[in-house]
Every structure is written in C-alpha cells, then in structure tokens.
Tab-separated table of C-alpha atoms in Angstrom:
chain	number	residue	atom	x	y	z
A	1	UNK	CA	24.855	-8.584	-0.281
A	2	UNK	CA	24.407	-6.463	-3.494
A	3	UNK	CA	26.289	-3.264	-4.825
A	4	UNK	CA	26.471	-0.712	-6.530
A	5	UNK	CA	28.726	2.137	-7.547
A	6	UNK	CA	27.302	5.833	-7.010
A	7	UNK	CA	28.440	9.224	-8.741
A	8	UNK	CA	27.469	11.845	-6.843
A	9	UNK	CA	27.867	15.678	-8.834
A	10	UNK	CA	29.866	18.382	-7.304
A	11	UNK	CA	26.754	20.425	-6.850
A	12	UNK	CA	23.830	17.926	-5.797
A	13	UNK	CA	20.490	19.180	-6.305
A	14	UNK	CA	18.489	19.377	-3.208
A	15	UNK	CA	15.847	16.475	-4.717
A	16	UNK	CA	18.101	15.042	-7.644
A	17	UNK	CA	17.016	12.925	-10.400
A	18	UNK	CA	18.058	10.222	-10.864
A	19	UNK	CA	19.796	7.513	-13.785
A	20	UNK	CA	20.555	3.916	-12.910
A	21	UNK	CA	22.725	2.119	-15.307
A	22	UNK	CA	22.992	-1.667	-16.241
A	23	UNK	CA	26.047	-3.444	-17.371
A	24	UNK	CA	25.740	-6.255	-20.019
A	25	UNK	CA	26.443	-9.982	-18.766
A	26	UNK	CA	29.559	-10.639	-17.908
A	27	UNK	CA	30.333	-6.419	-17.368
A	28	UNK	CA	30.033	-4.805	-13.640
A	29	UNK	CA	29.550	-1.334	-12.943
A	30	UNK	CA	33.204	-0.067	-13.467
A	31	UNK	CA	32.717	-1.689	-17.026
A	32	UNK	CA	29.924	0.419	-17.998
A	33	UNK	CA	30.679	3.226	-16.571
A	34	UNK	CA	34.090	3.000	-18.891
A	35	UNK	CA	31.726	1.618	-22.172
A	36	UNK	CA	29.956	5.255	-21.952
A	37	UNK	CA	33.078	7.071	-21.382
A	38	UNK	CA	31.450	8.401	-18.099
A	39	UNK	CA	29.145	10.807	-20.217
A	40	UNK	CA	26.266	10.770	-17.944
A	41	UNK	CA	28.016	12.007	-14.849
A	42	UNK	CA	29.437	14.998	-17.158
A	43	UNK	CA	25.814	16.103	-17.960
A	44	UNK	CA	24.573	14.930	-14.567
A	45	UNK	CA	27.081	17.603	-12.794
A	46	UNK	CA	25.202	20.453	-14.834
A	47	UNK	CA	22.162	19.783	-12.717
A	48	UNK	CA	22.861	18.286	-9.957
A	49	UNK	CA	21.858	14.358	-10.652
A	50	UNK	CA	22.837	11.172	-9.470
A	51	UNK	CA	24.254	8.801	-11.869
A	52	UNK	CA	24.225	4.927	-10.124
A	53	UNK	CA	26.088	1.727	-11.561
A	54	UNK	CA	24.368	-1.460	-9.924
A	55	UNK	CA	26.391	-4.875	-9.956
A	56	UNK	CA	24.330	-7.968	-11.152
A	57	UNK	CA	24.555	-10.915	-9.298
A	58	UNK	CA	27.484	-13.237	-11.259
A	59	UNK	CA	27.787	-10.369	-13.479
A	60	UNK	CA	24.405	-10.651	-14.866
A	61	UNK	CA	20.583	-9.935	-15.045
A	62	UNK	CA	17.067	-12.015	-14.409
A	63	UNK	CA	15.904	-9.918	-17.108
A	64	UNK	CA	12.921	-12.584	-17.562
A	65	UNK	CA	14.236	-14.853	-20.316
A	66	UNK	CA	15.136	-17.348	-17.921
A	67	UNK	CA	18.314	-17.671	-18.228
A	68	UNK	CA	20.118	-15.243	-15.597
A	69	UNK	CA	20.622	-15.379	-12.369
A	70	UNK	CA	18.063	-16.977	-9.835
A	71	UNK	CA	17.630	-13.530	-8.452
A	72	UNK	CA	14.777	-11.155	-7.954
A	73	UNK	CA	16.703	-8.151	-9.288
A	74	UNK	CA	13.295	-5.972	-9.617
A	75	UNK	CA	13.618	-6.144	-5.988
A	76	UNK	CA	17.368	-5.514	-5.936
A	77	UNK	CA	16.500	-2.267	-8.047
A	78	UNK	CA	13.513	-1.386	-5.641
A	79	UNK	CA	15.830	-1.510	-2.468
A	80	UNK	CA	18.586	0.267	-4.194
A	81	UNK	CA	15.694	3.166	-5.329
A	82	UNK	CA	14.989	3.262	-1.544
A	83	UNK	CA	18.312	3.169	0.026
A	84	UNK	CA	19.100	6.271	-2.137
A	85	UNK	CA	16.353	8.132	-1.603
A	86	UNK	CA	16.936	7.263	2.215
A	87	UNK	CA	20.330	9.007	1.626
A	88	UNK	CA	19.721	11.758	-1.236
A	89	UNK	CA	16.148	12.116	-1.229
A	90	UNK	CA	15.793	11.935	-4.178
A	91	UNK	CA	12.753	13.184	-7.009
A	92	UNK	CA	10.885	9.900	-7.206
A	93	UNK	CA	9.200	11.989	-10.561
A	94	UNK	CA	12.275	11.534	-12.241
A	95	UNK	CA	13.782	8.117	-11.971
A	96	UNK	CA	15.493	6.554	-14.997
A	97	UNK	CA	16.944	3.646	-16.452
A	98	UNK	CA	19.074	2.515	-19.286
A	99	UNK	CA	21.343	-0.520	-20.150
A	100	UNK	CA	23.143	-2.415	-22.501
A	101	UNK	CA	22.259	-5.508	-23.829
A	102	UNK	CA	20.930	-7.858	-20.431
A	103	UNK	CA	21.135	-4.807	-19.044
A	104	UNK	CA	19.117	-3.375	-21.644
A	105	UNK	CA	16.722	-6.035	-21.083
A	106	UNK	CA	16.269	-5.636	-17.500
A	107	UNK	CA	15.432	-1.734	-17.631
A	108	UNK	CA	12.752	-3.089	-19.762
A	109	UNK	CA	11.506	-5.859	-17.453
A	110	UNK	CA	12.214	-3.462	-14.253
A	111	UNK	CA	9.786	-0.948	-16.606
A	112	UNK	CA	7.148	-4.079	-16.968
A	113	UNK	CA	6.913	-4.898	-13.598
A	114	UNK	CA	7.188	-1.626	-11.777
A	115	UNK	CA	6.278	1.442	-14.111
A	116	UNK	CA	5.035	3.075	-11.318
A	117	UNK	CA	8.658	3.799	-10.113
A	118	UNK	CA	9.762	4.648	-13.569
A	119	UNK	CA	9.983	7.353	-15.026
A	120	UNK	CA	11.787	6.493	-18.807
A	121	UNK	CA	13.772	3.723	-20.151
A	122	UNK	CA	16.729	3.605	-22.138
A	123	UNK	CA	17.574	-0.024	-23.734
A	124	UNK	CA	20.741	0.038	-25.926
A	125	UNK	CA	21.378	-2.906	-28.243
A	126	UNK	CA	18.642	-4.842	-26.389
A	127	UNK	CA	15.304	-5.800	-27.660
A	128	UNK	CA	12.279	-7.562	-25.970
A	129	UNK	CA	12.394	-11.034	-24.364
A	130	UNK	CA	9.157	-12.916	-25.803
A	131	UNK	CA	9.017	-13.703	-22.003
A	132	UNK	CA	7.989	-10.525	-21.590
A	133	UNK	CA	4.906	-10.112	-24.222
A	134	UNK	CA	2.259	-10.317	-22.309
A	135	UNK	CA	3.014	-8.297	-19.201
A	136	UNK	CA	0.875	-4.897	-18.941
A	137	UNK	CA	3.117	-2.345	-17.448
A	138	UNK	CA	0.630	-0.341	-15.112
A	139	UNK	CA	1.203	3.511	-16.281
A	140	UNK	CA	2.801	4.355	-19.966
A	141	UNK	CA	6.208	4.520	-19.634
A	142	UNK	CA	8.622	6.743	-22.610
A	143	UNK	CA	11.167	4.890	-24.252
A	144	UNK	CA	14.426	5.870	-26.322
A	145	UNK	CA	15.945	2.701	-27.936
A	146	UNK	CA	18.900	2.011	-30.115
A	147	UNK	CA	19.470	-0.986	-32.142
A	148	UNK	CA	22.323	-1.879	-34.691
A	149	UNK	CA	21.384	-3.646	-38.286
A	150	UNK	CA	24.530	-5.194	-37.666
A	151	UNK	CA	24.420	-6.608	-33.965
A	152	UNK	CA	25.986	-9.914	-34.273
A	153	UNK	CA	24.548	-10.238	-30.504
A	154	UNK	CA	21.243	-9.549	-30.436
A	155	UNK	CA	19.175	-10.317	-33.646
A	156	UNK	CA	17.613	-7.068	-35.040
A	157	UNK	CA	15.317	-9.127	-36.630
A	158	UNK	CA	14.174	-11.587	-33.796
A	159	UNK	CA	14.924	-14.695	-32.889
A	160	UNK	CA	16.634	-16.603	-30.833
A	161	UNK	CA	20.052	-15.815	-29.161
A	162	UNK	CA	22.649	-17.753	-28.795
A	163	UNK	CA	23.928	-20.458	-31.188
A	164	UNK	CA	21.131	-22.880	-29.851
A	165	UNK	CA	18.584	-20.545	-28.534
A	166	UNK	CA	20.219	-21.208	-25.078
A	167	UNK	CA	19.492	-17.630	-23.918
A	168	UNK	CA	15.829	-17.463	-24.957
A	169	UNK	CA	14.409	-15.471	-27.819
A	170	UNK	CA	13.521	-11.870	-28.436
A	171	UNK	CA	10.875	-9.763	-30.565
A	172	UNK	CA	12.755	-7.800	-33.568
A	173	UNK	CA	13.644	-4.249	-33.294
A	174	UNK	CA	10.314	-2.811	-35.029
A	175	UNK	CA	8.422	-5.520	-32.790
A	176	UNK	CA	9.948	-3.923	-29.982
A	177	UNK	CA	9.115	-0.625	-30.759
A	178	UNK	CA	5.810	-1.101	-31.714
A	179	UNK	CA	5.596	-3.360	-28.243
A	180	UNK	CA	5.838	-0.339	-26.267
A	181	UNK	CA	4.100	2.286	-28.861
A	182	UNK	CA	0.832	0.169	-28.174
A	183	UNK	CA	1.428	-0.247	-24.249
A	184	UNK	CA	1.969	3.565	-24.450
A	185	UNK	CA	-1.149	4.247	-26.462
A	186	UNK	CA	0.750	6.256	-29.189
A	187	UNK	CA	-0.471	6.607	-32.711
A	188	UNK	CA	0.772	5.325	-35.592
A	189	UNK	CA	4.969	6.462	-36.368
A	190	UNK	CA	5.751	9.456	-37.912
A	191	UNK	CA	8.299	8.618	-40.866
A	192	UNK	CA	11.370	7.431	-40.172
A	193	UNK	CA	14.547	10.672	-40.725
A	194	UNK	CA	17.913	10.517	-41.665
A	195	UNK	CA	20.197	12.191	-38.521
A	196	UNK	CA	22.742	14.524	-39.548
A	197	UNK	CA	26.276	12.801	-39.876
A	198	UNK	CA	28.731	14.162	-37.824
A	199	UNK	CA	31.807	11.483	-38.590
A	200	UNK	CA	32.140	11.141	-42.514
A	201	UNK	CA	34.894	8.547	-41.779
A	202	UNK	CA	32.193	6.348	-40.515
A	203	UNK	CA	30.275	3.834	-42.329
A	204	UNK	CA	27.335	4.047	-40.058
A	205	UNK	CA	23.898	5.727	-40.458
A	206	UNK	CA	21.510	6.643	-38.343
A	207	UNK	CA	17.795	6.898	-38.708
A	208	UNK	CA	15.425	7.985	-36.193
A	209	UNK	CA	11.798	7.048	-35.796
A	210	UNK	CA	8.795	8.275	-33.432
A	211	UNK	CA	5.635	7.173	-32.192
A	212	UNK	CA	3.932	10.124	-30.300
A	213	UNK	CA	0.680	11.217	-28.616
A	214	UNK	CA	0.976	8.597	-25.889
A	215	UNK	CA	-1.067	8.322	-22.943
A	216	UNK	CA	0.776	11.451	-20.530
A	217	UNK	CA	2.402	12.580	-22.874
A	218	UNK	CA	4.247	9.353	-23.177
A	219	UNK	CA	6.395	8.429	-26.602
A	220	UNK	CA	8.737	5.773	-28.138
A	221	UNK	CA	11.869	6.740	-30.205
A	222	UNK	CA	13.914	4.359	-31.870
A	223	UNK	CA	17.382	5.030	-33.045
A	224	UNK	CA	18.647	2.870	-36.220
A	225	UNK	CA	21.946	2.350	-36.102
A	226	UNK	CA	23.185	0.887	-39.759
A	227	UNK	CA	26.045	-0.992	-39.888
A	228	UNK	CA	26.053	-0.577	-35.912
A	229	UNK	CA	26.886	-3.603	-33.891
A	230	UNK	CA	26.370	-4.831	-30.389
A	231	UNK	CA	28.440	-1.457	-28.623
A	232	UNK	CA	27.214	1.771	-26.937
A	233	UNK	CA	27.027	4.494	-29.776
A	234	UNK	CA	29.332	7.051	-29.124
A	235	UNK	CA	31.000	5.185	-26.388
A	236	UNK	CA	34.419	3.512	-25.664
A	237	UNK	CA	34.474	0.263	-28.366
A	238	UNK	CA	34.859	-3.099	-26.896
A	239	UNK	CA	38.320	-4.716	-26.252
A	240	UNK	CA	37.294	-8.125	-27.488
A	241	UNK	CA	36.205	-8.992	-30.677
A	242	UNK	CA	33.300	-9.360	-32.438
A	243	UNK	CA	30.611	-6.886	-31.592
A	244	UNK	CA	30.255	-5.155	-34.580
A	245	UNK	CA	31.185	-1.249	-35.222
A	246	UNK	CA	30.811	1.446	-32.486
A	247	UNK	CA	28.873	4.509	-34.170
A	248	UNK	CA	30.754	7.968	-34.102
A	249	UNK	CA	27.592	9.751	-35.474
A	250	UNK	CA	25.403	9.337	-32.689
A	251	UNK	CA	26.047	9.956	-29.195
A	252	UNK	CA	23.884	7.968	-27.078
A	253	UNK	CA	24.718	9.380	-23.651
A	254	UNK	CA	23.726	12.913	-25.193
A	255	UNK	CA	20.508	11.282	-26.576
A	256	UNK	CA	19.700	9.108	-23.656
A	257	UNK	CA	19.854	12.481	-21.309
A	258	UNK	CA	17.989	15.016	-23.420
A	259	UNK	CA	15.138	12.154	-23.875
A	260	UNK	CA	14.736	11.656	-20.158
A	261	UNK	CA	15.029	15.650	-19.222
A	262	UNK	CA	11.769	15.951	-21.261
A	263	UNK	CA	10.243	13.406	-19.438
A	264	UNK	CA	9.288	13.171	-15.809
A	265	UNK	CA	6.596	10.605	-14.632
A	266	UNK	CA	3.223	12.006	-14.395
C-alpha cells in the first residue's frame, strides 16, 4: 500500500497540470511540503494545478544507485500518474517532477526510464547516479537543476557519497548538466550570469547557466548556488545540523514553476 498527499487548488482547472514532489531519505511528504514552505500550491492555485507529495517506501527512493528500497518506485509513480488522472483528468502534456536530494535523484531516474510521461524535471541538490549513465531516455526531456558549492551531502564535484561510498557514487554538477544537455541535443552553454541579489545579508551567490536549442525545444538550466548547502533555496532551513546554508537570493519554488510553465511535452 503506497501514499501520497494531494493539494488540490480552490479553482481546479478542468485538465490541470500537474507537479509531483519527492522528499529526501528519511523525509515524507508532510516534510517536503514544509522544506518548500508550500510555495508550489500558492502558484498552483493561480491556475488551477495539482501539486502531489508521494511517500517513499521506508522513507526513501530506488533512485538506481542501489541502495534504496527494493521497490519499483517508477511503477509506484506510473500508478499514482494514473490514479490521478482517473480522478482529475489530468493534462498528460504537462506532467512534472522535482525533488530533493534521493528525491532529486529519482525525478531523474523516473525521467530516464519513462520520458514519455514527463514533461520537465526539477532535481534540487541532487546530481546523477553513475548508475544511471548509460540509460537513453526515449524523448528529450527539459531540466532546471540547482546545486550548492557547499553541499556537504552530495559532492558537487563527484564522487562517492557517504563516508565509505556506501550510497553509491554520482557524476559532478557540470557532468550532470552536460549529461542531460547531450541527451537533449542542445548546443554548447551560453556563458554562465551572475543573478541579481535580492538578500545582501546573505553570503550566497547565484550563477545561472544554459544549454539551449534542444531537440523540441528542449533545454537544461543549472542554478549555482555558492556557498549553498544541501537545503531547498528559498525554502524553510533544516532543523538538524549540518546541511550547509539555505539561499535567500534564489527562490527555487518560483524558478522551478516558471521553468515548467514554459515547457509542456511535445
């Protein structure tokens, strides 16, 4: 028995898009929902979307590293896609996902496997599993990623993770990029931009880098966070310790939305 938590707007649309959002390991929906301050169902209720928060099984994700649950949660995500179109009928053209960290990881597998039900991906302070290199997702699929320099979590510049390597290894954050750039058929990146700060309090920077002219239209963004650590940008810090600084010049909710209202699958 799986589960998920559903935010349906005031106002649905009569064939709403649609945002699925995965927790990290050891979160749950209610966790995530709180990490991003509930941002997406504000700027879902302006048209109509539905914002979902699937559970992982033992608070987790088979996001192909081997080292989550022995689950098939590709087909978890399939059967939840289904069940809510069942109820909402939903615009299969405009199907998203985005996660942090495992959760991350798994929008990226769940893009891998089955691009043909995505629409755009969204990984936050997640990068690649090596696992994944040589899959060959079936349609180009736009992705909007943000990585901190800082992530004491996930390595921006590759590696294993863990203290051993225990939970597998990942490309860097340029590898990543340039992982789906290729699979997208972009050419090469424009030149990496300064964004405008909007918290002068805050140590953190943040860069912004494209690769565009992908196949349909199709393009990879990368957010840099500097100084940013293994948190949502923009969103509620962690309670515990050790993940690094939360950006306040970057809101990733804000981003993440605007990114996927310019792209519907084609």
């Amino acid at each position: 028995e799986r589960t998920a938590l559903v935010a349906v707007p005031r106002r649905l649309a009569r064939n709403p898009a649609l945002l699925l959002v995965l927790h990290a390991r050891g979160g749950s929906a209610e966790e995530v929902r709180a990490l991003t301050r509930g941002g997406f169902e504000t700027l879902a209720d302006e048209s109509g979307a539905l914002v979902a928060y699937p559970d992982g099984v033992d608070h987790g994700w088979n996001d192909g590293r081997g080292v989550g649950p022995d689950v098939d949660d590709v087909a978890f995500l399939e059967t939840l896609l289904q069940n809510l179109d069942d109820d909402f009928s939903i615009d299969r053209a405009r199907v998203y996902v985005t996660g942090i960290s495992n959760g991350g990881m798994m929008a990226m597998r769940f893009a891998c496997d089955r691009a043909d039900l995505v629409a755009a991906i969204a990984p936050v302070s997640a990068l690649l599993p090596r696992a994944l290199q040589a899959r060959r997702p079936a349609r180009s699929v736009p992705v909007v990623l943000f990585n901190g320099t800082a992530d004491p979590v996930m390595p921006y510049d590759g590696g294993a993770i863990g203290r051993a390597g225990e939970r597998g290894a990942v490309l860097s954050a340029a590898q990543t990029a340039s992982w789906w750039a290729a699979r997208d058929g972009c050419a090469r990146p424009c030149p990496a931009t300064p964004l405008e700060v909007l918290d002068s309090t805050d140590p953190t920077r943040v860069t912004e880098q494209r690769w565009e002219s992908g196949r349909a239209d199709a393009e990879v963004v990368q957010l840099t966070i500097e100084g940013g650590g293994h948190t949502w940008p923009g969103g509620q810090p962690y309670r515990s310790a050790g993940r690094g600084a939360t950006s306040r010049n970057i809101d990733a909710c804000l981003r993440i939305w605007r990114f996927f209202s310019r792209h519907p699958s084609r």
